[in-house]
């Protein structure tokens, strides 16, 4: 057994897994938890959150509430995350007292803040957009700290467009702004209260790609098929599996994922989002230290889902095969398009009647525009492989038509 860079195996079998976060990512662990004989204990603020219904036990408290996490620790053998909006400093004493977090807190530390994440990726030599942080107030000459940004360090000399990102708590493009000129840079930063932000090069990508990778307690790494993600207004609409890219690019992305997980000595599942440029360059957009929307297809299309893989990794089991069970697949997010309490049963039934189609409905009680309410995965055979986009458009037309 490989032991370098690996954790000691736990003394006793892990039966109860604590999960910080109670959204759909925790909810989708239910099937795998059942088949592996694992009980899930959830920390989430809202009793109506999806995972509460499938958990053996829940603690209703904010994600960043470390006192609640101490309680969670007393009710489970290991704690993992479906949500990274945690207070790392407050959790550190728990880890020092012996609470087992997987991934461990040191592996999360460089990733939670988008600027820290970029700095870490730079340190380990992974390709990414040029970046810097903006701190202080406009007018103060010392407010820009450049990292690998090859631009002059002066606001008036910046080359636009640029991308401004809130350093923490961004999701689904909330907190990400494409900036066209210095006036809008000043306006948007002002709106954000001059909080420190990440400023990075705008990449005129040809396509966006993503990959899920997992690392076990013994240091074994598996990488899922690379997929293409398509965003509209910065929110993922559909995922095409596998991405139509050369085997050289697949190998490059797999190597990026391995380098990252091994450098972090992370245990668990990670999602990587990437840009592919017209001249074939791969750049890392973002790393999520948890299961990811771009990996939802794995529930129906892979031998081991990303959710089972996370439970396997954090409980010290050997990892499962990430291979596809079919030739190809598409995953379509069912996003809210109105404010309502509708459960859209009729639409869901219509979608479920399509061939080789699996509808996952997260059971949220309220719909609002852009909210992720569920997703649909369609499995494709070799003849349908090229029709992924057409099939996803058909699913979307059934969903978004009133
Ligand atoms: P979030 O963390 O909220 O998901 P992301 O940083 O992933 O935000 O950005 C959301 C989307 O914005 C990306 O999927 C991409 O379409 C676009 N985007 C983000 N960064 C850049 C960039 N540097 N250049 C071009 N587009 C970008």
CSV table of C-alpha atoms in Angstrom, one decimal, residues 46-294:
chain,number,residue,atom,x,y,z
A,46,UNK,CA,-32.7,25.7,6.9
A,47,UNK,CA,-35.0,22.7,7.8
A,48,UNK,CA,-36.4,22.9,4.3
A,49,UNK,CA,-33.0,22.3,2.7
A,50,UNK,CA,-33.0,19.2,0.4
A,51,UNK,CA,-30.6,17.0,2.4
A,52,UNK,CA,-32.5,17.3,5.6
A,53,UNK,CA,-35.0,14.8,4.2
A,54,UNK,CA,-32.4,12.1,3.6
A,55,UNK,CA,-30.2,12.7,6.7
A,56,UNK,CA,-30.3,10.5,9.8
A,57,UNK,CA,-29.8,13.5,11.9
A,58,UNK,CA,-29.5,17.3,11.3
A,59,UNK,CA,-28.1,20.3,13.1
A,60,UNK,CA,-29.8,23.5,12.1
A,61,UNK,CA,-27.1,26.2,12.2
A,62,UNK,CA,-25.3,28.4,9.7
A,63,UNK,CA,-22.5,26.9,7.7
A,64,UNK,CA,-19.9,29.1,9.4
A,65,UNK,CA,-21.0,28.2,12.9
A,66,UNK,CA,-18.1,26.3,14.4
A,67,UNK,CA,-19.9,25.6,17.7
A,68,UNK,CA,-22.6,23.8,15.7
A,69,UNK,CA,-19.8,21.9,13.9
A,70,UNK,CA,-18.4,20.8,17.3
A,71,UNK,CA,-21.8,19.3,17.9
A,72,UNK,CA,-21.8,17.7,14.5
A,73,UNK,CA,-18.4,16.2,15.3
A,74,UNK,CA,-19.8,14.6,18.4
A,75,UNK,CA,-22.5,12.8,16.3
A,76,UNK,CA,-20.2,11.4,13.4
A,77,UNK,CA,-16.8,9.8,12.7
A,78,UNK,CA,-15.6,12.2,9.9
A,79,UNK,CA,-16.7,15.6,8.6
A,80,UNK,CA,-16.8,16.5,4.9
A,81,UNK,CA,-18.1,19.5,3.0
A,82,UNK,CA,-20.7,20.3,0.3
A,83,UNK,CA,-20.3,24.0,0.8
A,84,UNK,CA,-17.1,26.0,1.3
A,85,UNK,CA,-18.5,29.0,3.0
A,86,UNK,CA,-17.0,27.9,6.3
A,87,UNK,CA,-15.0,29.8,8.9
A,88,UNK,CA,-11.7,28.0,8.7
A,89,UNK,CA,-10.1,29.8,11.6
A,90,UNK,CA,-13.0,28.8,13.9
A,91,UNK,CA,-12.7,25.2,12.8
A,92,UNK,CA,-9.0,24.9,13.4
A,93,UNK,CA,-9.3,24.3,17.2
A,94,UNK,CA,-11.7,21.4,16.5
A,95,UNK,CA,-9.1,19.8,14.1
A,96,UNK,CA,-6.4,20.3,16.8
A,97,UNK,CA,-8.7,18.5,19.3
A,98,UNK,CA,-8.8,15.5,16.9
A,99,UNK,CA,-11.9,16.1,14.8
A,100,UNK,CA,-11.3,14.4,11.4
A,101,UNK,CA,-12.1,16.7,8.5
A,102,UNK,CA,-11.8,15.3,5.0
A,103,UNK,CA,-10.5,17.1,3.0
A,104,UNK,CA,-8.3,18.3,5.9
A,105,UNK,CA,-8.5,22.0,6.7
A,106,UNK,CA,-5.0,22.7,5.5
A,107,UNK,CA,-6.0,21.4,2.1
A,108,UNK,CA,-9.0,23.8,2.0
A,109,UNK,CA,-7.0,26.8,3.4
A,110,UNK,CA,-5.5,28.0,0.0
A,111,UNK,CA,-8.8,27.5,-1.9
A,112,UNK,CA,-11.5,29.4,-0.1
A,113,UNK,CA,-10.5,32.8,-1.2
A,114,UNK,CA,-10.3,33.3,-4.9
A,115,UNK,CA,-7.1,35.3,-4.8
A,116,UNK,CA,-5.4,32.9,-2.4
A,117,UNK,CA,-6.5,30.1,-4.7
A,118,UNK,CA,-4.9,31.8,-7.7
A,119,UNK,CA,-1.7,32.4,-5.7
A,120,UNK,CA,-1.6,28.7,-4.7
A,121,UNK,CA,-2.1,27.5,-8.3
A,122,UNK,CA,0.7,29.8,-9.4
A,123,UNK,CA,3.0,28.4,-6.6
A,124,UNK,CA,2.4,24.8,-7.9
A,125,UNK,CA,2.9,25.9,-11.5
A,126,UNK,CA,-0.6,25.4,-13.0
A,127,UNK,CA,-1.6,27.4,-16.0
A,128,UNK,CA,-4.3,30.1,-15.3
A,129,UNK,CA,-5.2,33.7,-16.3
A,130,UNK,CA,-3.0,36.5,-15.1
A,131,UNK,CA,-4.3,38.0,-11.9
A,132,UNK,CA,-4.0,40.5,-9.1
A,133,UNK,CA,-5.9,41.7,-6.0
A,134,UNK,CA,-7.4,45.1,-5.5
A,135,UNK,CA,-7.3,46.3,-1.9
A,136,UNK,CA,-7.9,49.7,-0.3
A,137,UNK,CA,-9.6,52.5,-2.0
A,138,UNK,CA,-9.5,54.1,-5.4
A,139,UNK,CA,-7.1,57.0,-5.3
A,140,UNK,CA,-4.7,55.2,-3.0
A,141,UNK,CA,-1.6,54.3,-5.1
A,142,UNK,CA,-0.8,51.3,-2.9
A,143,UNK,CA,-4.0,49.4,-3.4
A,144,UNK,CA,-2.9,47.0,-6.1
A,145,UNK,CA,-0.9,43.9,-5.3
A,146,UNK,CA,0.1,42.2,-8.5
A,147,UNK,CA,0.9,38.6,-8.6
A,148,UNK,CA,1.7,37.2,-12.0
A,149,UNK,CA,-0.2,40.0,-13.7
A,150,UNK,CA,1.9,41.2,-16.6
A,151,UNK,CA,0.2,44.6,-16.8
A,152,UNK,CA,1.5,47.8,-15.3
A,153,UNK,CA,0.3,48.3,-11.7
A,154,UNK,CA,-1.7,51.4,-12.4
A,155,UNK,CA,-5.4,51.5,-12.7
A,156,UNK,CA,-5.3,54.0,-15.6
A,157,UNK,CA,-2.9,51.7,-17.6
A,158,UNK,CA,-5.0,48.5,-17.2
A,159,UNK,CA,-6.0,46.7,-20.4
A,160,UNK,CA,-9.7,45.9,-20.6
A,161,UNK,CA,-11.8,43.8,-20.5
A,162,UNK,CA,-10.9,42.4,-17.1
A,163,UNK,CA,-12.8,40.1,-14.8
A,164,UNK,CA,-13.5,41.2,-11.2
A,165,UNK,CA,-14.4,38.6,-8.7
A,166,UNK,CA,-15.5,38.8,-5.1
A,167,UNK,CA,-12.8,36.9,-3.2
A,168,UNK,CA,-15.2,34.9,-1.1
A,169,UNK,CA,-18.8,33.6,-1.2
A,170,UNK,CA,-19.3,33.8,-5.0
A,171,UNK,CA,-21.3,31.1,-6.7
A,172,UNK,CA,-23.2,30.7,-10.0
A,173,UNK,CA,-21.5,33.9,-11.3
A,174,UNK,CA,-22.8,36.0,-8.3
A,175,UNK,CA,-19.8,38.1,-7.5
A,176,UNK,CA,-18.2,37.8,-10.9
A,177,UNK,CA,-18.2,40.8,-13.2
A,178,UNK,CA,-16.8,41.4,-16.7
A,179,UNK,CA,-15.3,44.9,-16.7
A,180,UNK,CA,-15.1,46.9,-19.9
A,181,UNK,CA,-13.4,50.1,-18.7
A,182,UNK,CA,-12.0,51.9,-15.7
A,183,UNK,CA,-15.2,53.7,-15.0
A,184,UNK,CA,-17.2,50.5,-14.6
A,185,UNK,CA,-14.3,49.0,-12.6
A,186,UNK,CA,-14.6,51.9,-10.1
A,187,UNK,CA,-18.4,51.7,-10.1
A,188,UNK,CA,-18.5,48.0,-9.4
A,189,UNK,CA,-15.8,48.0,-6.8
A,190,UNK,CA,-17.6,50.8,-5.0
A,191,UNK,CA,-20.8,48.8,-5.0
A,192,UNK,CA,-18.8,46.0,-3.4
A,193,UNK,CA,-17.8,48.4,-0.6
A,194,UNK,CA,-14.1,48.4,-1.7
A,195,UNK,CA,-13.8,45.0,-0.3
A,196,UNK,CA,-10.6,43.2,-1.5
A,197,UNK,CA,-11.4,41.7,-4.9
A,198,UNK,CA,-9.6,39.5,-7.4
A,199,UNK,CA,-9.0,41.1,-10.8
A,200,UNK,CA,-8.0,38.8,-13.6
A,201,UNK,CA,-7.4,38.7,-17.3
A,202,UNK,CA,-10.5,38.1,-19.4
A,203,UNK,CA,-10.0,34.9,-21.4
A,204,UNK,CA,-11.7,34.9,-24.8
A,205,UNK,CA,-12.1,31.1,-24.4
A,206,UNK,CA,-13.3,28.9,-27.2
A,207,UNK,CA,-14.9,26.5,-24.8
A,208,UNK,CA,-15.2,25.9,-21.0
A,209,UNK,CA,-14.2,22.5,-19.7
A,210,UNK,CA,-14.5,20.8,-16.3
A,211,UNK,CA,-13.3,17.7,-14.6
A,212,UNK,CA,-14.0,15.9,-11.4
A,213,UNK,CA,-11.1,14.2,-9.6
A,214,UNK,CA,-10.9,12.3,-6.3
A,215,UNK,CA,-8.1,11.3,-4.0
A,216,UNK,CA,-8.2,8.6,-1.3
A,217,UNK,CA,-6.8,8.3,2.2
A,218,UNK,CA,-3.9,6.2,0.7
A,219,UNK,CA,-3.1,8.8,-2.0
A,220,UNK,CA,-4.8,7.1,-4.9
A,221,UNK,CA,-6.2,9.6,-7.5
A,222,UNK,CA,-8.9,8.9,-10.0
A,223,UNK,CA,-10.0,11.4,-12.7
A,224,UNK,CA,-13.4,11.4,-14.4
A,225,UNK,CA,-14.0,12.1,-18.1
A,226,UNK,CA,-13.4,15.7,-19.1
A,227,UNK,CA,-16.6,17.5,-20.0
A,228,UNK,CA,-17.7,20.6,-21.8
A,229,UNK,CA,-19.8,23.0,-19.7
A,230,UNK,CA,-21.9,25.7,-21.3
A,231,UNK,CA,-22.7,28.8,-19.2
A,232,UNK,CA,-25.3,31.5,-19.9
A,233,UNK,CA,-25.1,34.7,-17.8
A,234,UNK,CA,-22.3,32.9,-15.9
A,235,UNK,CA,-24.6,30.0,-14.8
A,236,UNK,CA,-24.1,26.5,-16.0
A,237,UNK,CA,-26.9,25.5,-18.4
A,238,UNK,CA,-25.7,22.2,-19.8
A,239,UNK,CA,-22.8,19.7,-19.7
A,240,UNK,CA,-21.7,17.7,-22.7
A,241,UNK,CA,-20.0,14.4,-21.8
A,242,UNK,CA,-17.2,13.7,-22.9
A,243,UNK,CA,-15.8,16.9,-24.2
A,244,UNK,CA,-14.8,16.7,-27.9
A,245,UNK,CA,-11.1,17.4,-27.3
A,246,UNK,CA,-7.9,15.7,-28.3
A,247,UNK,CA,-6.4,13.0,-26.1
A,248,UNK,CA,-3.4,15.3,-25.6
A,249,UNK,CA,-5.7,17.9,-24.0
A,250,UNK,CA,-7.4,15.2,-21.9
A,251,UNK,CA,-3.9,14.1,-20.7
A,252,UNK,CA,-2.9,17.7,-19.9
A,253,UNK,CA,-6.1,18.2,-17.8
A,254,UNK,CA,-5.7,14.9,-16.0
A,255,UNK,CA,-2.1,15.9,-15.1
A,256,UNK,CA,-3.4,19.3,-13.8
A,257,UNK,CA,-6.0,17.5,-11.6
A,258,UNK,CA,-3.4,15.0,-10.2
A,259,UNK,CA,-0.8,17.7,-9.5
A,260,UNK,CA,-3.4,19.8,-7.6
A,261,UNK,CA,-4.8,17.0,-5.5
A,262,UNK,CA,-1.4,15.5,-4.7
A,263,UNK,CA,0.0,19.0,-3.8
A,264,UNK,CA,-2.9,19.6,-1.5
A,265,UNK,CA,-2.7,16.0,-0.2
A,266,UNK,CA,-6.4,16.3,-0.3
A,267,UNK,CA,-8.8,13.5,0.5
A,268,UNK,CA,-12.2,13.8,-1.2
A,269,UNK,CA,-13.7,14.9,-4.5
A,270,UNK,CA,-12.7,18.1,-6.2
A,271,UNK,CA,-14.2,19.9,-9.2
A,272,UNK,CA,-12.0,21.9,-11.6
A,273,UNK,CA,-13.3,24.4,-14.1
A,274,UNK,CA,-11.1,25.2,-17.1
A,275,UNK,CA,-10.9,27.4,-20.1
A,276,UNK,CA,-9.7,26.1,-23.5
A,277,UNK,CA,-8.5,28.8,-25.8
A,278,UNK,CA,-8.6,28.9,-29.6
A,279,UNK,CA,-4.9,28.1,-29.8
A,280,UNK,CA,-5.4,25.0,-27.6
A,281,UNK,CA,-4.2,26.4,-24.3
A,282,UNK,CA,-5.8,25.1,-21.1
A,283,UNK,CA,-6.1,27.5,-18.2
A,284,UNK,CA,-7.6,26.7,-14.7
A,285,UNK,CA,-10.6,28.9,-14.0
A,286,UNK,CA,-11.6,27.6,-10.6
A,287,UNK,CA,-11.2,24.8,-8.1
A,288,UNK,CA,-14.0,23.6,-5.8
A,289,UNK,CA,-13.0,21.4,-2.9
A,290,UNK,CA,-16.2,19.3,-3.2
A,291,UNK,CA,-18.6,17.6,-5.6
A,292,UNK,CA,-19.6,19.9,-8.4
A,293,UNK,CA,-22.5,20.6,-10.8
A,294,UNK,CA,-20.3,19.6,-13.8
